[in-house]
Short mmCIF file of C-alpha atoms in Angstrom, two decimals:
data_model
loop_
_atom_site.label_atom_id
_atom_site.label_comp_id
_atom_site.label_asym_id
_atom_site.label_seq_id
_atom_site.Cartn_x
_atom_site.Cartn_y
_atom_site.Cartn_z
CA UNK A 1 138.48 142.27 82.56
CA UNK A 2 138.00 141.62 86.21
CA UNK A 3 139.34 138.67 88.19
CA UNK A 4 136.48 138.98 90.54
CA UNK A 5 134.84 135.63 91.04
CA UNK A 6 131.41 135.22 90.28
CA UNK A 7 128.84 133.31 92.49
CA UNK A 8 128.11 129.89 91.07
CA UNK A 9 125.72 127.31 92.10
CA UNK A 10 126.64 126.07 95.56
CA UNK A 11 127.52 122.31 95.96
CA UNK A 12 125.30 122.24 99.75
CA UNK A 13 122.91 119.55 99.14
CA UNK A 14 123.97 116.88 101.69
CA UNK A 15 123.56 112.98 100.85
CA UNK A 16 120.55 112.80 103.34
CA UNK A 17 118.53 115.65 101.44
CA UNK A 18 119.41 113.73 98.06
CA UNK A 19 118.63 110.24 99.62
CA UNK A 20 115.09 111.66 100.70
CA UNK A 21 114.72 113.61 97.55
CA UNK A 22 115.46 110.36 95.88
CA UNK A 23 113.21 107.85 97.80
CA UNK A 24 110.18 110.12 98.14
CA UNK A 25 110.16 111.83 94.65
CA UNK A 26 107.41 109.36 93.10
CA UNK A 27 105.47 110.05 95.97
CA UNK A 28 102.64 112.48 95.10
CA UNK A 29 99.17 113.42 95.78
CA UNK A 30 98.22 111.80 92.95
CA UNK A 31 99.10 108.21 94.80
CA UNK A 32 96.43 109.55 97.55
CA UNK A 33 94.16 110.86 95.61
CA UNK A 34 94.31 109.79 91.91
CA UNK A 35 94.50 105.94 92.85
CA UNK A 36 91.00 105.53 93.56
CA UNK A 37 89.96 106.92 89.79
CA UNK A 38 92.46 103.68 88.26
CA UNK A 39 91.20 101.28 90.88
CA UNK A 40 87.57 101.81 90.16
CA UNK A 41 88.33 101.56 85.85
CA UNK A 42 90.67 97.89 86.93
CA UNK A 43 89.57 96.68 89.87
CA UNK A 44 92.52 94.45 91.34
CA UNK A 45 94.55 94.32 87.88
CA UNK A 46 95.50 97.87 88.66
CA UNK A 47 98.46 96.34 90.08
CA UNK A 48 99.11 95.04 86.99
CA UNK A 49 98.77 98.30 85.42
CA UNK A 50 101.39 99.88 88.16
CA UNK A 51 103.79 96.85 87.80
CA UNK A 52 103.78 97.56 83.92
CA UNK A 53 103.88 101.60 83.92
CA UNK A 54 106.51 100.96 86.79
CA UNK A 55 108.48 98.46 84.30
CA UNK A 56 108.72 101.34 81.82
CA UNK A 57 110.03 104.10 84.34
CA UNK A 58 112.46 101.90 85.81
CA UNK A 59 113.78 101.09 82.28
CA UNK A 60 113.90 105.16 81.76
CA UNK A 61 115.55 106.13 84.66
CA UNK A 62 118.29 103.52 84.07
CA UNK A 63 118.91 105.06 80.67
CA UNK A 64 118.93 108.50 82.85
CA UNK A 65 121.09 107.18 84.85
CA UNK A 66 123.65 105.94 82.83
CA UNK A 67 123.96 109.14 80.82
CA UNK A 68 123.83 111.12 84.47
CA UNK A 69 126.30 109.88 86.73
CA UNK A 70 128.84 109.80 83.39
CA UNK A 71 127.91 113.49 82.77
CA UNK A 72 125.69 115.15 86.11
CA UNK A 73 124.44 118.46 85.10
CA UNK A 74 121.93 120.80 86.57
CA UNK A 75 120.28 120.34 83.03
CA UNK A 76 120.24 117.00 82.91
CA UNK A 77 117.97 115.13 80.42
CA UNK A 78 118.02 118.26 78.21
CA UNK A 79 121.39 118.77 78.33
CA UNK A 80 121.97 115.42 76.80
CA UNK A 81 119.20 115.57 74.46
CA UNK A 82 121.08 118.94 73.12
CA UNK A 83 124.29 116.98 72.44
CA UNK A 84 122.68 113.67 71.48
CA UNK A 85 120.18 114.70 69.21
CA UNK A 86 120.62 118.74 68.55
CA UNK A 87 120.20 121.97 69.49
CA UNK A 88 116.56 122.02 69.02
CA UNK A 89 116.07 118.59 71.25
CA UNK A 90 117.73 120.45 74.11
CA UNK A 91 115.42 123.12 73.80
CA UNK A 92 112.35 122.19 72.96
CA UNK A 93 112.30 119.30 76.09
CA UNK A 94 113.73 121.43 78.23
CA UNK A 95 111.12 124.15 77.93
CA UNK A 96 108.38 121.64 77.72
CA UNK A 97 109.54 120.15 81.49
CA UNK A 98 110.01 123.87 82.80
CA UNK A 99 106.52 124.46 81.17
CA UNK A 100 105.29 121.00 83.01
CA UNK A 101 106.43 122.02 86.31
CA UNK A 102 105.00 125.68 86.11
CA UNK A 103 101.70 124.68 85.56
CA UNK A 104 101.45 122.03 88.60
CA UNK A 105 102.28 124.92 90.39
CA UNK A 106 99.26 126.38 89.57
CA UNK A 107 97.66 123.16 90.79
CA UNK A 108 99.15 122.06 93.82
CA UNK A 109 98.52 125.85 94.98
CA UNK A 110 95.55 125.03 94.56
CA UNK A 111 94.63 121.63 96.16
CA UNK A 112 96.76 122.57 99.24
CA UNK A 113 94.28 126.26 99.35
CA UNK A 114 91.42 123.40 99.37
CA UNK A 115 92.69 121.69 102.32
CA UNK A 116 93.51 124.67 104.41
CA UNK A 117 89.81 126.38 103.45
CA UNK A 118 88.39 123.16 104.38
CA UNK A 119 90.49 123.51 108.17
CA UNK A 120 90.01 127.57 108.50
CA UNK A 121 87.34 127.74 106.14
CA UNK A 122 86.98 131.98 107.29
CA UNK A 123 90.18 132.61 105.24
CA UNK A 124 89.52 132.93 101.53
CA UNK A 125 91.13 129.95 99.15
CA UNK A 126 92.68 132.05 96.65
CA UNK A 127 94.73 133.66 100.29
CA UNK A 128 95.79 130.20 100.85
CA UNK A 129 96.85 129.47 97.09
CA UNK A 130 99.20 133.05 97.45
CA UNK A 131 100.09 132.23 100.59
CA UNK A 132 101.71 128.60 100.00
CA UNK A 133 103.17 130.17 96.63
CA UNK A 134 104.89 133.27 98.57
CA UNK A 135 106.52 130.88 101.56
CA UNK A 136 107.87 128.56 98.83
CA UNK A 137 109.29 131.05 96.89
CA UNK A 138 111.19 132.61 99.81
CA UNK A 139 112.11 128.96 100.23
CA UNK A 140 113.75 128.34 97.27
CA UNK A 141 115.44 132.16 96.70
CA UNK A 142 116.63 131.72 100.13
CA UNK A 143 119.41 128.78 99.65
CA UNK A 144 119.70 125.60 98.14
CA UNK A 145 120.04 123.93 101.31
CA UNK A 146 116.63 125.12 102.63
CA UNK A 147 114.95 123.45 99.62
CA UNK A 148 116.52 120.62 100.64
CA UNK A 149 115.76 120.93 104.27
CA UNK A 150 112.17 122.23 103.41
CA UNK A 151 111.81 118.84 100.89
CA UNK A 152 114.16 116.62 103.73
CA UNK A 153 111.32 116.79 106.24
CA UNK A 154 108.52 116.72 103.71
CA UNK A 155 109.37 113.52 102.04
CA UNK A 156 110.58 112.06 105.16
CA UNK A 157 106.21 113.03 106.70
CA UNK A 158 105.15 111.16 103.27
CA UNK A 159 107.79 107.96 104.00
CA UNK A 160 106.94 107.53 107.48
CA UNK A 161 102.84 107.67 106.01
CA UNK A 162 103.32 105.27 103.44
CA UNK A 163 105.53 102.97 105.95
CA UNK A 164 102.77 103.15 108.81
CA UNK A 165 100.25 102.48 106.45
CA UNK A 166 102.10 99.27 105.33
CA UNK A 167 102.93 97.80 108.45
CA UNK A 168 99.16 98.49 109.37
CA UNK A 169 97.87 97.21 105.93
CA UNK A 170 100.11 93.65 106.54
CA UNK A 171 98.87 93.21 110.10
CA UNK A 172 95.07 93.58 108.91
CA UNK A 173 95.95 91.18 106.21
CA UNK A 174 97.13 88.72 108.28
CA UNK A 175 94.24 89.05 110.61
CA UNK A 176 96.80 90.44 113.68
CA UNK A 177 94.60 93.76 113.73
CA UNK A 178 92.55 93.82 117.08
CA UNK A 179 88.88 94.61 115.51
CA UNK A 180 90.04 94.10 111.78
CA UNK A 181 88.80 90.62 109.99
CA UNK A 182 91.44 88.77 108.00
CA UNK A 183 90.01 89.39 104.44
CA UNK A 184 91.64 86.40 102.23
CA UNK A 185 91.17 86.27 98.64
CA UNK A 186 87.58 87.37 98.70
CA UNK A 187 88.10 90.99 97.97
CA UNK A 188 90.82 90.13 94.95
CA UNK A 189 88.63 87.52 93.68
CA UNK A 190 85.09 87.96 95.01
CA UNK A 191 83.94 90.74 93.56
CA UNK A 192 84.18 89.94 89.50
CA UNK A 193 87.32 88.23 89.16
CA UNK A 194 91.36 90.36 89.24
CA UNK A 195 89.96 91.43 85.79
CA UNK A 196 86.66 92.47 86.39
CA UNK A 197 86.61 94.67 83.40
CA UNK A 198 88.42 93.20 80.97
CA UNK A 199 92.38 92.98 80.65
CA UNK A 200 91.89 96.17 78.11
CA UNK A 201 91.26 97.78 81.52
CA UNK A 202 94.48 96.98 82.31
CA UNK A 203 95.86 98.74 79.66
CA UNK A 204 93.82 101.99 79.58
CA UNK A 205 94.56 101.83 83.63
CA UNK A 206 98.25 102.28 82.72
CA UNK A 207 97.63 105.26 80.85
CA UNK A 208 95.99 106.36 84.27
CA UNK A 209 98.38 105.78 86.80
CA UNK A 210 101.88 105.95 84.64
CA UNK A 211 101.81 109.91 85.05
CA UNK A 212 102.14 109.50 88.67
CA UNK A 213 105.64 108.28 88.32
CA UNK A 214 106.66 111.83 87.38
CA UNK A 215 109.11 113.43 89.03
CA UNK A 216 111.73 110.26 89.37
CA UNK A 217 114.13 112.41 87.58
CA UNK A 218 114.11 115.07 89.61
CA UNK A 219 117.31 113.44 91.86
CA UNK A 220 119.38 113.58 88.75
CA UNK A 221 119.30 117.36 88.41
CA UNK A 222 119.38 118.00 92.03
CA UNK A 223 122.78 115.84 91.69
CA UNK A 224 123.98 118.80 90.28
CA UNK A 225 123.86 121.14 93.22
CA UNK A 226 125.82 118.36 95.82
CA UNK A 227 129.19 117.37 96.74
CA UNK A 228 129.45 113.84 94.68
CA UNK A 229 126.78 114.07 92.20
CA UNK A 230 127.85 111.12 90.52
CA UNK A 231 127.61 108.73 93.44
CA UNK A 232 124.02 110.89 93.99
CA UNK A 233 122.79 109.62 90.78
CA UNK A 234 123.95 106.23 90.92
CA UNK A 235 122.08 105.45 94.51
CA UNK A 236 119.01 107.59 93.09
CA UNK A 237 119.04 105.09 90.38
CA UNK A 238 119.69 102.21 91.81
CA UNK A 239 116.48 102.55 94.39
CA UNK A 240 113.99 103.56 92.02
CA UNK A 241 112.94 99.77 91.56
CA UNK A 242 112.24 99.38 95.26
CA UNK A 243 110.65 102.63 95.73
CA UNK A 244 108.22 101.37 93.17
CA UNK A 245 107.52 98.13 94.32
CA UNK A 246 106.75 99.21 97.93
CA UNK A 247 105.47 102.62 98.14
CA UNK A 248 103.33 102.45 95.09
CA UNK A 249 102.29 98.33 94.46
CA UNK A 250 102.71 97.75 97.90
CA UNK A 251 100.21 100.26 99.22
CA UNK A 252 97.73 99.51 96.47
CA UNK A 253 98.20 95.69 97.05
CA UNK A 254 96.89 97.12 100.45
CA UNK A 255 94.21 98.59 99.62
CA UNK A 256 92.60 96.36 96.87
CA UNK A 257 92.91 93.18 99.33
CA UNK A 258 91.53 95.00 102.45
CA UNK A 259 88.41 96.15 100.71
CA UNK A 260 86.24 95.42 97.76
CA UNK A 261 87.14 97.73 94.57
CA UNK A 262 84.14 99.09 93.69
CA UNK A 263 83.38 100.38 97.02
CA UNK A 264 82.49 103.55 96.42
CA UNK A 265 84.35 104.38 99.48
CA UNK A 266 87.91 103.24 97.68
CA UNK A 267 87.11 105.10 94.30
CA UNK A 268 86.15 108.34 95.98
CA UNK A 269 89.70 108.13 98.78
CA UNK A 270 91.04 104.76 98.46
CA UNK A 271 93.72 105.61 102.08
CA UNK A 272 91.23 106.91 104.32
CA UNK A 273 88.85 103.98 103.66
CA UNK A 274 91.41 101.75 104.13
CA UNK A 275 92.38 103.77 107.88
CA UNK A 276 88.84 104.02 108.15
CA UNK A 277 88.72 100.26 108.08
CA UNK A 278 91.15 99.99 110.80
CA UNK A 279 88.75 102.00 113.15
CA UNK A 280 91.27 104.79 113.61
CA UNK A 281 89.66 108.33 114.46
CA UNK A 282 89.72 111.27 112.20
CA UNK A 283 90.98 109.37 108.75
CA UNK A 284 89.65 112.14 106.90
CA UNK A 285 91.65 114.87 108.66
CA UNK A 286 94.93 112.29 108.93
CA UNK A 287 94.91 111.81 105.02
CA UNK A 288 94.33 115.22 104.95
CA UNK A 289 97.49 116.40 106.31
CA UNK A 290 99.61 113.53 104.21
CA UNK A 291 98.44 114.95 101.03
CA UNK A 292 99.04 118.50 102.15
CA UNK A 293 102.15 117.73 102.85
CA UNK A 294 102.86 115.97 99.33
CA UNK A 295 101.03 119.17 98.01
CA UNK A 296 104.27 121.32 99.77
CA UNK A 297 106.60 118.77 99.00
CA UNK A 298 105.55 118.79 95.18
CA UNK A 299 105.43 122.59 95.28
CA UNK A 300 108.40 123.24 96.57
CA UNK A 301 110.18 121.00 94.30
CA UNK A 302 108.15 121.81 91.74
CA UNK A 303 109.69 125.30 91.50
CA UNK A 304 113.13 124.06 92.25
CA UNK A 305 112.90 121.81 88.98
CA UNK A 306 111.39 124.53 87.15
CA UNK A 307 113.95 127.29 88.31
CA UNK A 308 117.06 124.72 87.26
CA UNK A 309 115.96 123.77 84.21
CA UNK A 310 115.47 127.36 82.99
CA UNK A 311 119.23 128.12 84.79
CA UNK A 312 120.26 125.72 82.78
CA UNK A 313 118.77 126.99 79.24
CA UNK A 314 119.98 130.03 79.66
CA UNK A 315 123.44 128.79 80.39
CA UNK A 316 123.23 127.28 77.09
CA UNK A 317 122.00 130.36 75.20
CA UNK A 318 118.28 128.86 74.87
CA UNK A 319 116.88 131.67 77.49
CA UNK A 320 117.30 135.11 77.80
CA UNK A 321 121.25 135.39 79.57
CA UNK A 322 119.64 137.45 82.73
CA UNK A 323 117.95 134.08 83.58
CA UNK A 324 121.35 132.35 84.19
CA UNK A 325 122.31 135.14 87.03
CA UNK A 326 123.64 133.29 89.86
CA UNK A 327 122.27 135.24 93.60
CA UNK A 328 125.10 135.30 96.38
CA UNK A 329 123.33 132.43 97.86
CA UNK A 330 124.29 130.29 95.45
CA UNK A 331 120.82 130.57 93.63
CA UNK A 332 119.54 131.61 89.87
CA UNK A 333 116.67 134.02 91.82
CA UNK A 334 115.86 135.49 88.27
CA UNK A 335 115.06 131.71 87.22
CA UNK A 336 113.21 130.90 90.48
CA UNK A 337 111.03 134.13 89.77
CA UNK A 338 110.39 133.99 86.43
CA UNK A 339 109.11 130.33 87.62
CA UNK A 340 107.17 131.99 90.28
CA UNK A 341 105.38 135.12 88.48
CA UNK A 342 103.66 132.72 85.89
CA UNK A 343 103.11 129.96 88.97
CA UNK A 344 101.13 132.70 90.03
CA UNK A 345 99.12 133.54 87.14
CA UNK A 346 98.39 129.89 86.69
CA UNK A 347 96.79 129.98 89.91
CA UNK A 348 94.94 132.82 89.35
CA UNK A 349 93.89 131.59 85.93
CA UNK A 350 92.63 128.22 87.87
CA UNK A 351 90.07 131.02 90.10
CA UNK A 352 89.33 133.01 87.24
CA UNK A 353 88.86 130.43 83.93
CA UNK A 354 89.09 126.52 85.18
CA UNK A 355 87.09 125.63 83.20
CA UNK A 356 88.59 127.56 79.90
CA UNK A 357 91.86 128.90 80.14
CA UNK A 358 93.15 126.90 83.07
CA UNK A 359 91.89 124.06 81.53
CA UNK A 360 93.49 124.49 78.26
CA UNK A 361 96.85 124.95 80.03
CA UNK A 362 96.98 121.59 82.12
CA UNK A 363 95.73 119.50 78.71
CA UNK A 364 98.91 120.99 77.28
CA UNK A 365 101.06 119.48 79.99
CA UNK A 366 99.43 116.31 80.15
CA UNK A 367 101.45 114.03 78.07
CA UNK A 368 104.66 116.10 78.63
CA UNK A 369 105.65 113.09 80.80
CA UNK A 370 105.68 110.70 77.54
CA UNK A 371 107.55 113.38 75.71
CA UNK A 372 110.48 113.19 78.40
CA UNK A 373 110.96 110.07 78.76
CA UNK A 374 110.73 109.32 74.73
CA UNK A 375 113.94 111.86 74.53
CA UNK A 376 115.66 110.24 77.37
CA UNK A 377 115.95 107.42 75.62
CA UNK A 378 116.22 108.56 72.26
CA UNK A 379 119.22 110.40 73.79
CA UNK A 380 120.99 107.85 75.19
CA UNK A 381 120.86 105.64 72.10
CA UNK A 382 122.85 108.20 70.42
CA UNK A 383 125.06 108.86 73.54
CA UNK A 384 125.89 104.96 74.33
CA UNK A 385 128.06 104.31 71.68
CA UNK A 386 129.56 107.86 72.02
CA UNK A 387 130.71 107.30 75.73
CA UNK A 388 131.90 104.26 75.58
CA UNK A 389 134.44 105.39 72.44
CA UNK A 390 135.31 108.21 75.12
CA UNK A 391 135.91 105.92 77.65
CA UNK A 392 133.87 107.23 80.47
CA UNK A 393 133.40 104.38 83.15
CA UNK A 394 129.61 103.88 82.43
CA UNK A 395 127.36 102.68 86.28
CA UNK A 396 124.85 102.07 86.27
CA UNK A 397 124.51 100.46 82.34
CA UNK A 398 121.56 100.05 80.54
CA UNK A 399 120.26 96.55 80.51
CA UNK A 400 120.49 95.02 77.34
CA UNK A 401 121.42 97.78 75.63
CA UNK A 402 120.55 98.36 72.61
CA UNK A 403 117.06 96.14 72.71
CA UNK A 404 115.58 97.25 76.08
CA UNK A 405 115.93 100.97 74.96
CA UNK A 406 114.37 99.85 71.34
CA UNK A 407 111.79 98.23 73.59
CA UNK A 408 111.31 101.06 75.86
CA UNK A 409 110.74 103.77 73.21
CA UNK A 410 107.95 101.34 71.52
CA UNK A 411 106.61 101.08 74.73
CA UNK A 412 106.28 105.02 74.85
CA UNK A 413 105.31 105.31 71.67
CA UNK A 414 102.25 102.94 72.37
CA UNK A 415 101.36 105.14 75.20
CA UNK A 416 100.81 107.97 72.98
CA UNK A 417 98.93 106.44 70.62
CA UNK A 418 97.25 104.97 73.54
CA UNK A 419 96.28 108.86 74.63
CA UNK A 420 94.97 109.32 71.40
CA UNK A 421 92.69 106.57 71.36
CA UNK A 422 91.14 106.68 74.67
CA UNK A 423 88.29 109.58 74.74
CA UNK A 424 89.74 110.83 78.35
CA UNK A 425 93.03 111.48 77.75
CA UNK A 426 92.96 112.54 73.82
CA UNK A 427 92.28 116.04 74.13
CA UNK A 428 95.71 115.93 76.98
CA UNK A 429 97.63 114.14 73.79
CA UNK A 430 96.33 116.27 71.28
CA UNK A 431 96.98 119.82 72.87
CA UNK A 432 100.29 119.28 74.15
CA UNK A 433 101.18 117.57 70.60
CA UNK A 434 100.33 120.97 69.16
CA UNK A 435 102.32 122.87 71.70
CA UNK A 436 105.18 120.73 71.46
CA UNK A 437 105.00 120.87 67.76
CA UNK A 438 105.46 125.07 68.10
CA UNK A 439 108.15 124.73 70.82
CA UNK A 440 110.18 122.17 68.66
CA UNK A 441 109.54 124.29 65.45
CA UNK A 442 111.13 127.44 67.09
CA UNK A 443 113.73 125.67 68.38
CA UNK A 444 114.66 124.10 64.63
CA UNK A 445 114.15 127.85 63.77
CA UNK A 446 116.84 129.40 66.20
CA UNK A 447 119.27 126.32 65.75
CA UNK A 448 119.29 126.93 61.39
CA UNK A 449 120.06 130.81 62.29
CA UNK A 450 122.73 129.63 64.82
CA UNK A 451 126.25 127.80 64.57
CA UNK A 452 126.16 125.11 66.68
CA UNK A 453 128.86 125.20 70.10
CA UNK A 454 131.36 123.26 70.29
CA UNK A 455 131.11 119.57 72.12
CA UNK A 456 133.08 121.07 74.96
CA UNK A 457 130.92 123.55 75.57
CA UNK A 458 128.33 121.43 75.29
CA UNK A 459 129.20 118.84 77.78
CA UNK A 460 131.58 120.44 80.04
CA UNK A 461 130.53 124.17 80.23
CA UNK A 462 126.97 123.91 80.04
CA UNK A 463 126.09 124.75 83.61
CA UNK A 464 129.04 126.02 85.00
CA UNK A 465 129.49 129.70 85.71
CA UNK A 466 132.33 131.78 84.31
CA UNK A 467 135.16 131.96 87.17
CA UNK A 468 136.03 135.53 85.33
CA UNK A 469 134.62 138.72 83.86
#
């Protein structure tokens, strides 16, 4: 037996690269770009349907929270889930959220190849789509820190956006933009009541817009890579109710009072009809480079989330052992290109079959989201109780524990069944059902032929790398 020290995961993420990673990790493309598709099924009540899916991913990350900073791992939410619930919990979420993460690989490759065709239309998409892949990958193999760096400067592009766009939207509100008309009520009101289509709008516009929250959790496993993860979690936490109310209501409380929602200007690009509005040149190309850079932003971290989670399984015997080899950089490069060589088939898959194969792929992802979140707080029911009786000092706490977490998982719950009943999301609900019902069965499967670890090795060893050979 050597005393030669393996590498382990290096500690290098500073508090500014987890404060960014924190603030700008519900800010996606999808805010952009998706918003318009709620806005024109709600009208004005889509900030109702925000405030409400925001309500429920608040309550979640609490939960997340509470179980995190007691307990950070790289695993996080799986980790728990395998010690909370069993073996097979651990598992099966934490290959569904890898499996998640792969696949919008494939299609943030994708819309980013879209926007650079569109610049240098001469170079072929599918180049673009390899291209982005090949420099993110080097990204992430190449330290910890440069994802962090890399994701520092992305999310702080998509901040100052979001903030520019704000202080814009309030002046034009309050009629103190030169050449912009101080709209009132009349756009809020005017144009079919807030509930123009009904207040079931409202509710079939949550099941719209509540996927866009994804990726809030993605400070809590990053925790695991810095200095004080802990205190990480606990100020990741702790901002995710701001974050929502101004970057995502805020901005859409923008939009909907500057201009009429069924403009087919706001369902088609909701921000650059709104910059269009304030006569500044170029919107188009403007927006353009903000969602590109949420594209990179969400690719980059994307594959980082991906890469950890898998670290993490195989750490816990759930993955093949080579996938838990730790690079002298302080990285798990098999995990990171494992993540890689089928982010790369996904993308070629999107050229190839989107409308088959590709297709079938992102349906079975599309309620993976739901699935999360319903563990999360299945898990920390169980753990509550269990942490308390070890006396870990517990901050952030659930609210109102145990009701809010009974209320939160019904609130989940109706989500699904919400999926199910509405025509354009059940084929989403019903495919990744089916895969999630194969992923849990094997993991049942392996778990029965397996003796359970011990609860140290559960909680303590989980992600941490042998100091000895």
């Amino acid at each position: 037996m050597s005393n030669r020290a393996e590498p382990e995961l290096r500690h290098t993420l500073q508090k500014r690269h987890l404060s960014m990673i924190a603030i700008a990790g519900v800010i996606g493309a999808g805010l952009f770009v998706g918003s318009g598709a709620a806005i024109r099924e709600t009208g004005p009540g889509v900030l109702v349907a925000y405030a409400l899916a925001g309500v429920v991913v608040v309550l979640v990350m609490r939960m997340l929270g509470e179980m995190a900073a007691a307990n950070p791992q790289t695993g996080s939410f799986s980790a728990y889930a395998d010690r909370a619930i069993g073996r097979w919990a651990g598992f099966s979420i934490g290959w569904l959220y890898a499996w998640f993460w792969i696949i919008v690989l494939g299609i943030e490759a994708t819309a980013g190849a879209v926007i650079m065709n569109r610049w240098m239309p001469g170079v072929p998409q599918w180049t673009w789509a390899l291209a982005l892949m090949v420099v993110l990958t080097l990204t992430n193999i190449a330290s910890v820190k440069s994802f962090g760096e890399f994701e520092f400067w992305f999310a702080a592009i998509k901040v100052t956006a979001i903030v520019a766009f704000l202080v814009l939207g309030v002046l034009a509100i309050c009629g103190l933009l030169p050449g912009v008309e101080a709209p009132g009520m009349s756009n809020l009101t005017g144009h079919g009541g807030f509930f123009p289509n009904g207040t079931g709008a409202v509710l079939a516009g949550v099941l719209v817009v509540v996927f866009s929250f994804f990726g809030a959790e993605i400070a809590t496993i990053a925790a695991g890579e810095s200095a004080n993860p802990a205190e990480a979690v606990r100020k990741a936490v702790r901002s995710v109710v701001w974050r929502i109310l101004i970057f995502y209501i805020g901005s859409i409380a923008v939009v909907v009072t500057l201009l009429p929602w069924d403009d087919a200007s706001v369902a088609l690009s909701p921000y650059v009809a709104v910059i269009d509005s304030y006569g500044i040149p170029a919107a188009a190309t403007i927006m353009d480079v903000i969602v590109l850079t949420s594209v990179l932003s969400c690719l980059n971290s994307g594959l980082y989330t991906a890469s950890r989670m898998i670290f993490s399984l195989s750490r816990r015997g759930d993955a093949p052992p080579s996938l838990a080899t730790i690079g002298r950089s302080g990285v798990p490069r098999n995990a990171v290109l494992v993540s890689t060589v089928v982010g790369f088939l996904t993308v070629g898959l999107n050229y190839l079959y989107p409308e088959t194969v590709f297709l079938f792929l992102v349906n079975s992802s599309g309620a993976i989201a739901l699935f999360v979140w319903l563990v999360i707080a299945a898990s920390q029911l169980r753990m509550r109780r269990s942490l308390e009786a070890q006396g870990r000092e517990l901050s952030p706490k659930m609210w109102l524990f145990p009701y809010l977490t009974w209320v939160t998982i019904a609130a989940i719950v109706a989500l699904c069944v919400g999926m199910v009943a509405l025509e354009s999301t059940r084929s989403q609900m019903l495919t990744s059902s089916a895969l999630a019902a194969v992923v849990i069965g094997v993991g049942i499967y392996r778990q029965r032929r397996r003796p359970a670890p011990s609860a140290e090795t559960n909680a303590e060893v989980a992600d941490r790398v042998p100091e000895t050979t």
